[in-house]
XYZ file of C-alpha atoms in Angstrom:
274
model
C -23.015 16.393 24.291
C -22.872 20.201 24.540
C -19.342 21.513 24.171
C -19.805 24.261 26.741
C -20.899 21.659 29.288
C -17.824 19.576 28.457
C -15.703 22.657 28.888
C -17.220 23.374 32.294
C -16.299 19.958 33.686
C -12.843 20.006 32.041
C -12.224 23.406 33.593
C -13.427 22.153 36.968
C -10.897 19.335 36.813
C -8.014 21.701 36.044
C -9.063 23.993 38.898
C -9.288 21.075 41.307
C -5.840 19.708 40.422
C -4.251 23.166 40.700
C -5.816 23.582 44.148
C -4.391 20.228 45.242
C -0.920 21.188 43.979
C -1.064 24.530 45.778
C -2.046 22.784 49.012
C 0.757 20.233 48.845
C 4.287 20.581 50.180
C 6.345 19.208 47.302
C 9.421 18.717 49.479
C 7.514 16.558 51.997
C 5.733 14.475 49.371
C 7.629 14.697 46.055
C 6.022 11.548 44.658
C 2.490 12.868 45.123
C 3.589 16.181 43.608
C 4.749 14.393 40.434
C 1.458 12.487 40.295
C -0.526 15.719 40.549
C 1.715 17.421 38.005
C 1.009 14.637 35.538
C -2.705 14.949 36.250
C -2.462 18.678 35.605
C -0.845 18.140 32.205
C -3.506 15.582 31.242
C -6.370 17.777 32.413
C -4.952 20.828 30.623
C -4.564 18.807 27.428
C -8.225 17.763 27.676
C -9.274 21.362 28.354
C -7.384 22.607 25.305
C -8.890 19.844 23.153
C -12.422 20.871 24.142
C -11.539 24.530 23.606
C -10.234 23.695 20.132
C -13.550 22.052 19.264
C -15.435 25.076 20.608
C -13.407 27.426 18.410
C -14.025 25.211 15.373
C -17.740 25.411 16.107
C -17.895 29.049 17.146
C -15.346 30.891 14.959
C -14.470 28.458 12.106
C -13.896 31.209 9.540
C -12.106 33.574 11.913
C -9.340 31.271 13.111
C -5.813 32.640 12.979
C -3.797 31.112 10.143
C -1.666 28.089 11.048
C 0.198 28.043 7.731
C 3.433 28.535 9.659
C 3.213 24.906 10.842
C 4.712 23.766 7.528
C 7.927 25.499 8.607
C 8.259 23.355 11.723
C 10.379 20.186 11.803
C 8.148 17.131 11.518
C 9.209 15.793 14.905
C 7.544 18.803 16.560
C 4.174 18.274 14.897
C 2.703 16.065 17.613
C -0.769 15.923 19.105
C 0.276 17.526 22.400
C 2.096 20.494 20.859
C -0.564 22.904 22.156
C -0.244 21.605 25.700
C 3.529 21.880 25.457
C 3.163 25.519 24.397
C 0.945 26.205 27.396
C 3.455 24.605 29.766
C 6.262 26.617 28.147
C 4.312 29.846 28.638
C 3.754 29.030 32.318
C 7.473 28.330 32.806
C 8.462 31.565 31.091
C 6.077 33.588 33.207
C 7.580 31.968 36.324
C 11.077 32.959 35.153
C 12.149 29.425 34.247
C 13.860 28.996 30.884
C 13.834 25.240 30.314
C 14.401 25.091 26.565
C 15.344 28.578 25.402
C 18.227 30.927 26.030
C 17.642 33.476 28.768
C 17.734 36.362 26.300
C 15.106 34.672 24.109
C 13.043 33.851 27.178
C 13.034 37.481 28.271
C 11.653 38.501 24.879
C 9.038 35.746 24.957
C 7.756 36.506 28.462
C 5.370 39.334 27.408
C 3.805 37.028 24.808
C 3.543 34.264 27.426
C 1.870 36.659 29.875
C -0.625 37.844 27.274
C -1.442 34.275 26.280
C -2.045 33.053 29.827
C -4.129 36.113 30.699
C -6.192 35.526 27.583
C -6.676 31.870 28.528
C -7.905 32.858 31.991
C -10.375 35.272 30.398
C -11.574 32.539 28.028
C -12.061 30.148 30.942
C -14.055 32.734 32.888
C -16.249 33.734 29.960
C -16.960 30.159 28.856
C -17.758 29.034 32.403
C -20.271 31.846 32.744
C -21.743 31.071 29.347
C -22.012 27.358 30.146
C -24.030 28.173 33.269
C -26.325 30.708 31.624
C -26.834 29.812 27.948
C -24.860 26.654 27.048
C -26.359 26.464 23.558
C -25.206 29.828 22.191
C -22.073 31.897 21.594
C -22.752 35.635 21.800
C -20.453 38.137 20.135
C -18.601 38.836 23.393
C -17.611 35.150 23.615
C -16.542 35.100 19.974
C -14.311 38.141 20.480
C -12.541 36.526 23.438
C -11.977 33.305 21.491
C -10.624 35.163 18.453
C -8.135 37.029 20.626
C -6.987 33.848 22.388
C -6.587 31.990 19.080
C -4.411 34.806 17.699
C -2.244 35.088 20.815
C -1.756 31.322 20.954
C -0.637 31.177 17.311
C 1.738 34.121 17.739
C 3.313 32.601 20.849
C 3.616 29.168 19.235
C 5.451 30.525 16.204
C 7.738 32.752 18.286
C 8.568 30.050 20.816
C 9.325 27.306 18.279
C 11.381 29.764 16.207
C 13.574 30.353 19.265
C 14.080 26.598 19.691
C 14.855 25.406 16.173
C 15.631 26.788 12.762
C 12.237 26.865 11.047
C 12.102 26.275 7.332
C 12.436 29.283 5.072
C 9.939 29.849 2.232
C 12.639 28.685 -0.222
C 13.131 25.434 1.689
C 9.386 24.803 1.747
C 9.202 25.427 -2.015
C 12.100 23.009 -2.629
C 10.356 20.397 -0.522
C 7.193 20.837 -2.580
C 9.252 20.473 -5.765
C 10.506 17.099 -4.551
C 6.950 15.985 -3.784
C 5.902 16.935 -7.324
C 8.920 15.102 -8.778
C 8.048 11.929 -6.876
C 4.395 12.152 -7.969
C 5.355 12.606 -11.614
C 7.863 9.763 -11.299
C 5.183 7.393 -10.002
C 2.774 8.459 -12.747
C 5.439 7.843 -15.412
C 6.427 4.480 -13.892
C 2.784 3.344 -13.930
C 2.409 4.463 -17.544
C 5.533 2.544 -18.620
C 4.617 -0.534 -16.616
C 7.533 -0.351 -14.190
C 5.068 -0.334 -11.294
C 1.492 -1.470 -10.825
C -1.349 0.187 -8.960
C -1.633 -2.963 -6.850
C 1.941 -2.457 -5.613
C 1.101 1.094 -4.527
C -2.261 0.209 -2.967
C -0.615 -2.665 -1.093
C 2.283 -0.524 0.192
C 4.855 -2.831 -1.407
C 8.057 -2.363 0.687
C 10.242 -2.420 -2.436
C 8.724 0.922 -3.468
C 10.736 2.635 -0.706
C 13.823 1.940 -2.818
C 12.335 1.882 -6.297
C 10.606 5.276 -6.382
C 13.613 7.337 -5.142
C 15.870 5.590 -7.681
C 13.469 6.288 -10.523
C 13.008 9.853 -9.258
C 16.752 10.505 -9.588
C 16.654 9.421 -13.226
C 13.500 11.439 -13.861
C 14.951 14.483 -12.136
C 18.177 14.355 -14.145
C 16.808 13.461 -17.593
C 13.025 13.814 -17.846
C 12.499 16.947 -15.717
C 15.942 18.634 -15.787
C 14.537 21.987 -14.620
C 13.077 20.499 -11.448
C 14.599 20.038 -7.971
C 17.541 18.020 -9.361
C 18.536 20.727 -11.815
C 22.326 20.823 -11.915
C 22.217 24.294 -13.422
C 21.726 25.488 -9.848
C 24.520 25.713 -7.342
C 24.530 23.134 -4.501
C 23.374 25.887 -2.131
C 20.252 26.422 -4.255
C 19.265 22.747 -4.182
C 17.283 20.956 -1.512
C 19.363 19.741 1.412
C 18.186 16.238 0.492
C 20.282 16.319 -2.686
C 22.883 19.067 -2.282
C 25.486 16.834 -0.514
C 25.481 14.585 -3.603
C 25.871 17.355 -6.183
C 29.103 16.018 -7.746
C 27.829 12.438 -7.742
C 24.614 13.531 -9.442
C 26.630 15.215 -12.193
C 28.507 11.948 -12.823
C 25.232 9.990 -12.904
C 23.709 12.486 -15.340
C 26.711 12.244 -17.659
C 26.461 8.446 -17.661
C 22.723 8.502 -18.306
C 23.119 10.804 -21.283
C 25.110 8.220 -23.260
C 22.447 5.519 -22.858
C 20.068 4.683 -25.690
C 16.311 4.628 -25.065
C 16.398 0.828 -24.858
C 19.312 0.876 -22.406
C 17.606 3.478 -20.250
C 14.426 1.380 -20.164
C 16.447 -1.690 -19.185
C 18.194 0.274 -16.444
C 14.932 1.587 -15.009
C 13.363 -1.871 -15.044
C 16.374 -3.278 -13.220
C 16.084 -0.540 -10.580
C 12.531 -1.703 -9.922
C 13.701 -5.185 -8.953
C 17.213 -4.749 -7.536
C 17.554 -4.503 -3.768
């Protein structure tokens, strides 16, 4: 159950697989090479997972901020992102630029080198600690972990930023505005009886259509200073709505001529229409 013991055996597995790869002629046995390469990725992923748990136990209040993750596209936020970063660093250090431009890769190589050197130091220190005092984390171990955590975060942000356009602070704020609008829309719809709590708790499929429709009305009439504010230019709106700027203006103009009873009837019909 001790994390340092788990780390020792995870590290042993990585070392063993690397030794097998180094002793194999990939050209003579390409199939076995691919098998070992897959084993290496799996063993490294397990090693990183144990290391993550050790850092949460050892330096929980000294972890480097990961707030930048909200800037990443959702498709990148997967469980094996850390292992992918490690593989990317190894490729960069070997002079292979699989995903990035060569100029970006050249700038990232020093960060990759620092990260991999720090990981090797962490592996050495934790192995020694697991063999001597597996129940404690002295200050020297904490310092090594803090440095590795910082270098990993810095490399992750730099590498992903070279791959994709990360969200700007304005884009993140606009996204949060939309979340607030949808929450307020649901609260209002529950209050007016358009929706029921049972529908929400039961993940009623119709809500996928109903809530966005009601949110458009709420954003144009009830909360006109929110993310659907047409006082902004299209460039200042969220990319979710900016392509429909002119259409939204027409919808707003039509909504403004409706009486309270007509608006209520319209909203109720939007909750049932497919």
